[in-house]
Amino acid sequence: MYLILTCGNAHGGSAEIAKNYCDSIGIKAAYINTVLMVDNFLPAFDMNEQTALDKKVDEQIVRIKEDIQNKKSYVQTT
């Protein structure tokens, strides 16, 4: 199983949380990673500022795609 999670500012340990959940229900996740995207939590972030930031989403997706194609085993920790 490969899990790709998205986040806007920081992943907050979501990959480890997902791994722990998968483990608790008997699912072996081979790969868990996050993609940093535009933060859409409107009370805390200005959308105009967020959309102006280059978070290199395409580059992140290319790296993840390569990882999956190469069957890399990985769980993001930081």
mmCIF file with all atom_site columns, C-alpha atoms in Angstrom:
data_model
loop_
_atom_site.group_PDB
_atom_site.id
_atom_site.type_symbol
_atom_site.label_atom_id
_atom_site.label_alt_id
_atom_site.label_comp_id
_atom_site.label_asym_id
_atom_site.label_entity_id
_atom_site.label_seq_id
_atom_site.pdbx_PDB_ins_code
_atom_site.Cartn_x
_atom_site.Cartn_y
_atom_site.Cartn_z
_atom_site.occupancy
_atom_site.B_iso_or_equiv
_atom_site.pdbx_formal_charge
_atom_site.auth_seq_id
_atom_site.auth_comp_id
_atom_site.auth_asym_id
_atom_site.auth_atom_id
_atom_site.pdbx_PDB_model_num
ATOM 1  C CA . MET A 1 1  ? 0.000  0.000  0.000  1.00 0.00 ? 1  MET A CA 1
ATOM 2  C CA . TYR A 1 2  ? 1.246  3.456  -0.910 1.00 0.00 ? 2  TYR A CA 1
ATOM 3  C CA . LEU A 1 3  ? -0.197 6.516  0.854  1.00 0.00 ? 3  LEU A CA 1
ATOM 4  C CA . ILE A 1 4  ? 0.285  10.072 -0.366 1.00 0.00 ? 4  ILE A CA 1
ATOM 5  C CA . LEU A 1 5  ? -0.982 12.735 2.032  1.00 0.00 ? 5  LEU A CA 1
ATOM 6  C CA . THR A 1 6  ? -1.314 16.439 1.316  1.00 0.00 ? 6  THR A CA 1
ATOM 7  C CA . CYS A 1 7  ? -0.710 19.357 3.636  1.00 0.00 ? 7  CYS A CA 1
ATOM 8  C CA . GLY A 1 8  ? -0.634 23.109 3.374  1.00 0.00 ? 8  GLY A CA 1
ATOM 9  C CA . ASN A 1 9  ? 1.930  24.340 5.861  1.00 0.00 ? 9  ASN A CA 1
ATOM 10 C CA . ALA A 1 10 ? 3.335  21.407 7.804  1.00 0.00 ? 10 ALA A CA 1
ATOM 11 C CA . HIS A 1 11 ? 2.438  17.736 7.811  1.00 0.00 ? 11 HIS A CA 1
ATOM 12 C CA . GLY A 1 12 ? 2.329  17.599 11.615 1.00 0.00 ? 12 GLY A CA 1
ATOM 13 C CA . GLY A 1 13 ? 3.529  14.018 11.737 1.00 0.00 ? 13 GLY A CA 1
ATOM 14 C CA . SER A 1 14 ? 0.664  12.809 9.562  1.00 0.00 ? 14 SER A CA 1
ATOM 15 C CA . ALA A 1 15 ? 2.790  10.126 7.861  1.00 0.00 ? 15 ALA A CA 1
ATOM 16 C CA . GLU A 1 16 ? 3.695  8.549  11.190 1.00 0.00 ? 16 GLU A CA 1
ATOM 17 C CA . ILE A 1 17 ? 0.089  8.825  12.368 1.00 0.00 ? 17 ILE A CA 1
ATOM 18 C CA . ALA A 1 18 ? -1.080 7.096  9.177  1.00 0.00 ? 18 ALA A CA 1
ATOM 19 C CA . LYS A 1 19 ? 1.548  4.371  9.620  1.00 0.00 ? 19 LYS A CA 1
ATOM 20 C CA . ASN A 1 20 ? 0.491  3.767  13.223 1.00 0.00 ? 20 ASN A CA 1
ATOM 21 C CA . TYR A 1 21 ? -3.138 3.536  12.161 1.00 0.00 ? 21 TYR A CA 1
ATOM 22 C CA . CYS A 1 22 ? -2.341 1.129  9.331  1.00 0.00 ? 22 CYS A CA 1
ATOM 23 C CA . ASP A 1 23 ? -0.285 -0.992 11.736 1.00 0.00 ? 23 ASP A CA 1
ATOM 24 C CA . SER A 1 24 ? -3.152 -1.034 14.238 1.00 0.00 ? 24 SER A CA 1
ATOM 25 C CA . ILE A 1 25 ? -5.546 -2.521 11.679 1.00 0.00 ? 25 ILE A CA 1
ATOM 26 C CA . GLY A 1 26 ? -3.042 -4.961 10.212 1.00 0.00 ? 26 GLY A CA 1
ATOM 27 C CA . ILE A 1 27 ? -2.178 -3.123 7.003  1.00 0.00 ? 27 ILE A CA 1
ATOM 28 C CA . LYS A 1 28 ? 1.471  -2.930 5.955  1.00 0.00 ? 28 LYS A CA 1
ATOM 29 C CA . ALA A 1 29 ? 2.083  0.429  4.288  1.00 0.00 ? 29 ALA A CA 1
ATOM 30 C CA . ALA A 1 30 ? 5.155  0.200  2.065  1.00 0.00 ? 30 ALA A CA 1
ATOM 31 C CA . TYR A 1 31 ? 5.325  3.923  1.392  1.00 0.00 ? 31 TYR A CA 1
ATOM 32 C CA . ILE A 1 32 ? 3.883  6.995  3.098  1.00 0.00 ? 32 ILE A CA 1
ATOM 33 C CA . ASN A 1 33 ? 4.841  10.507 2.020  1.00 0.00 ? 33 ASN A CA 1
ATOM 34 C CA . THR A 1 34 ? 3.366  14.002 1.934  1.00 0.00 ? 34 THR A CA 1
ATOM 35 C CA . VAL A 1 35 ? 3.010  16.707 -0.703 1.00 0.00 ? 35 VAL A CA 1
ATOM 36 C CA . LEU A 1 36 ? 3.242  20.299 0.491  1.00 0.00 ? 36 LEU A CA 1
ATOM 37 C CA . MET A 1 37 ? 0.531  22.300 -1.287 1.00 0.00 ? 37 MET A CA 1
ATOM 38 C CA . VAL A 1 38 ? -1.292 25.613 -0.991 1.00 0.00 ? 38 VAL A CA 1
ATOM 39 C CA . ASP A 1 39 ? -2.673 26.001 2.522  1.00 0.00 ? 39 ASP A CA 1
ATOM 40 C CA . ASN A 1 40 ? -6.413 26.588 2.386  1.00 0.00 ? 40 ASN A CA 1
ATOM 41 C CA . PHE A 1 41 ? -7.100 27.064 6.087  1.00 0.00 ? 41 PHE A CA 1
ATOM 42 C CA . LEU A 1 42 ? -8.631 30.475 5.479  1.00 0.00 ? 42 LEU A CA 1
ATOM 43 C CA . PRO A 1 43 ? -8.720 31.759 9.086  1.00 0.00 ? 43 PRO A CA 1
ATOM 44 C CA . ALA A 1 44 ? -4.919 31.490 9.287  1.00 0.00 ? 44 ALA A CA 1
ATOM 45 C CA . PHE A 1 45 ? -3.600 31.921 5.743  1.00 0.00 ? 45 PHE A CA 1
ATOM 46 C CA . ASP A 1 46 ? -4.079 34.493 2.994  1.00 0.00 ? 46 ASP A CA 1
ATOM 47 C CA . MET A 1 47 ? -4.978 32.645 -0.216 1.00 0.00 ? 47 MET A CA 1
ATOM 48 C CA . ASN A 1 48 ? -3.345 35.302 -2.396 1.00 0.00 ? 48 ASN A CA 1
ATOM 49 C CA . GLU A 1 49 ? -0.078 34.832 -0.539 1.00 0.00 ? 49 GLU A CA 1
ATOM 50 C CA . GLN A 1 50 ? -0.400 31.039 -0.617 1.00 0.00 ? 50 GLN A CA 1
ATOM 51 C CA . THR A 1 51 ? -1.061 30.858 -4.350 1.00 0.00 ? 51 THR A CA 1
ATOM 52 C CA . ALA A 1 52 ? 1.927  33.152 -4.985 1.00 0.00 ? 52 ALA A CA 1
ATOM 53 C CA . LEU A 1 53 ? 4.296  30.748 -3.179 1.00 0.00 ? 53 LEU A CA 1
ATOM 54 C CA . ASP A 1 54 ? 6.162  28.202 -5.269 1.00 0.00 ? 54 ASP A CA 1
ATOM 55 C CA . LYS A 1 55 ? 5.908  25.051 -3.188 1.00 0.00 ? 55 LYS A CA 1
ATOM 56 C CA . LYS A 1 56 ? 7.300  23.013 -6.103 1.00 0.00 ? 56 LYS A CA 1
ATOM 57 C CA . VAL A 1 57 ? 4.325  20.661 -6.097 1.00 0.00 ? 57 VAL A CA 1
ATOM 58 C CA . ASP A 1 58 ? 5.149  19.262 -9.535 1.00 0.00 ? 58 ASP A CA 1
ATOM 59 C CA . GLU A 1 59 ? 8.702  18.427 -8.431 1.00 0.00 ? 59 GLU A CA 1
ATOM 60 C CA . GLN A 1 60 ? 7.405  16.724 -5.280 1.00 0.00 ? 60 GLN A CA 1
ATOM 61 C CA . ILE A 1 61 ? 4.993  14.628 -7.324 1.00 0.00 ? 61 ILE A CA 1
ATOM 62 C CA . VAL A 1 62 ? 7.733  13.631 -9.783 1.00 0.00 ? 62 VAL A CA 1
ATOM 63 C CA . ARG A 1 63 ? 9.939  12.434 -6.880 1.00 0.00 ? 63 ARG A CA 1
ATOM 64 C CA . ILE A 1 64 ? 7.081  10.466 -5.343 1.00 0.00 ? 64 ILE A CA 1
ATOM 65 C CA . LYS A 1 65 ? 6.173  8.960  -8.708 1.00 0.00 ? 65 LYS A CA 1
ATOM 66 C CA . GLU A 1 66 ? 9.793  7.821  -9.150 1.00 0.00 ? 66 GLU A CA 1
ATOM 67 C CA . ASP A 1 67 ? 9.795  6.350  -5.644 1.00 0.00 ? 67 ASP A CA 1
ATOM 68 C CA . ILE A 1 68 ? 6.664  4.355  -6.393 1.00 0.00 ? 68 ILE A CA 1
ATOM 69 C CA . GLN A 1 69 ? 7.929  3.196  -9.777 1.00 0.00 ? 69 GLN A CA 1
ATOM 70 C CA . ASN A 1 70 ? 11.125 2.024  -8.063 1.00 0.00 ? 70 ASN A CA 1
ATOM 71 C CA . LYS A 1 71 ? 9.054  0.322  -5.323 1.00 0.00 ? 71 LYS A CA 1
ATOM 72 C CA . LYS A 1 72 ? 10.873 2.279  -2.650 1.00 0.00 ? 72 LYS A CA 1
ATOM 73 C CA . SER A 1 73 ? 9.946  1.435  0.931  1.00 0.00 ? 73 SER A CA 1
ATOM 74 C CA . TYR A 1 74 ? 9.649  4.704  2.884  1.00 0.00 ? 74 TYR A CA 1
ATOM 75 C CA . VAL A 1 75 ? 7.707  6.408  5.655  1.00 0.00 ? 75 VAL A CA 1
ATOM 76 C CA . GLN A 1 76 ? 8.272  10.145 6.064  1.00 0.00 ? 76 GLN A CA 1
ATOM 77 C CA . THR A 1 77 ? 9.373  11.070 9.584  1.00 0.00 ? 77 THR A CA 1
ATOM 78 C CA . THR A 1 78 ? 10.150 14.799 9.545  1.00 0.00 ? 78 THR A CA 1
#
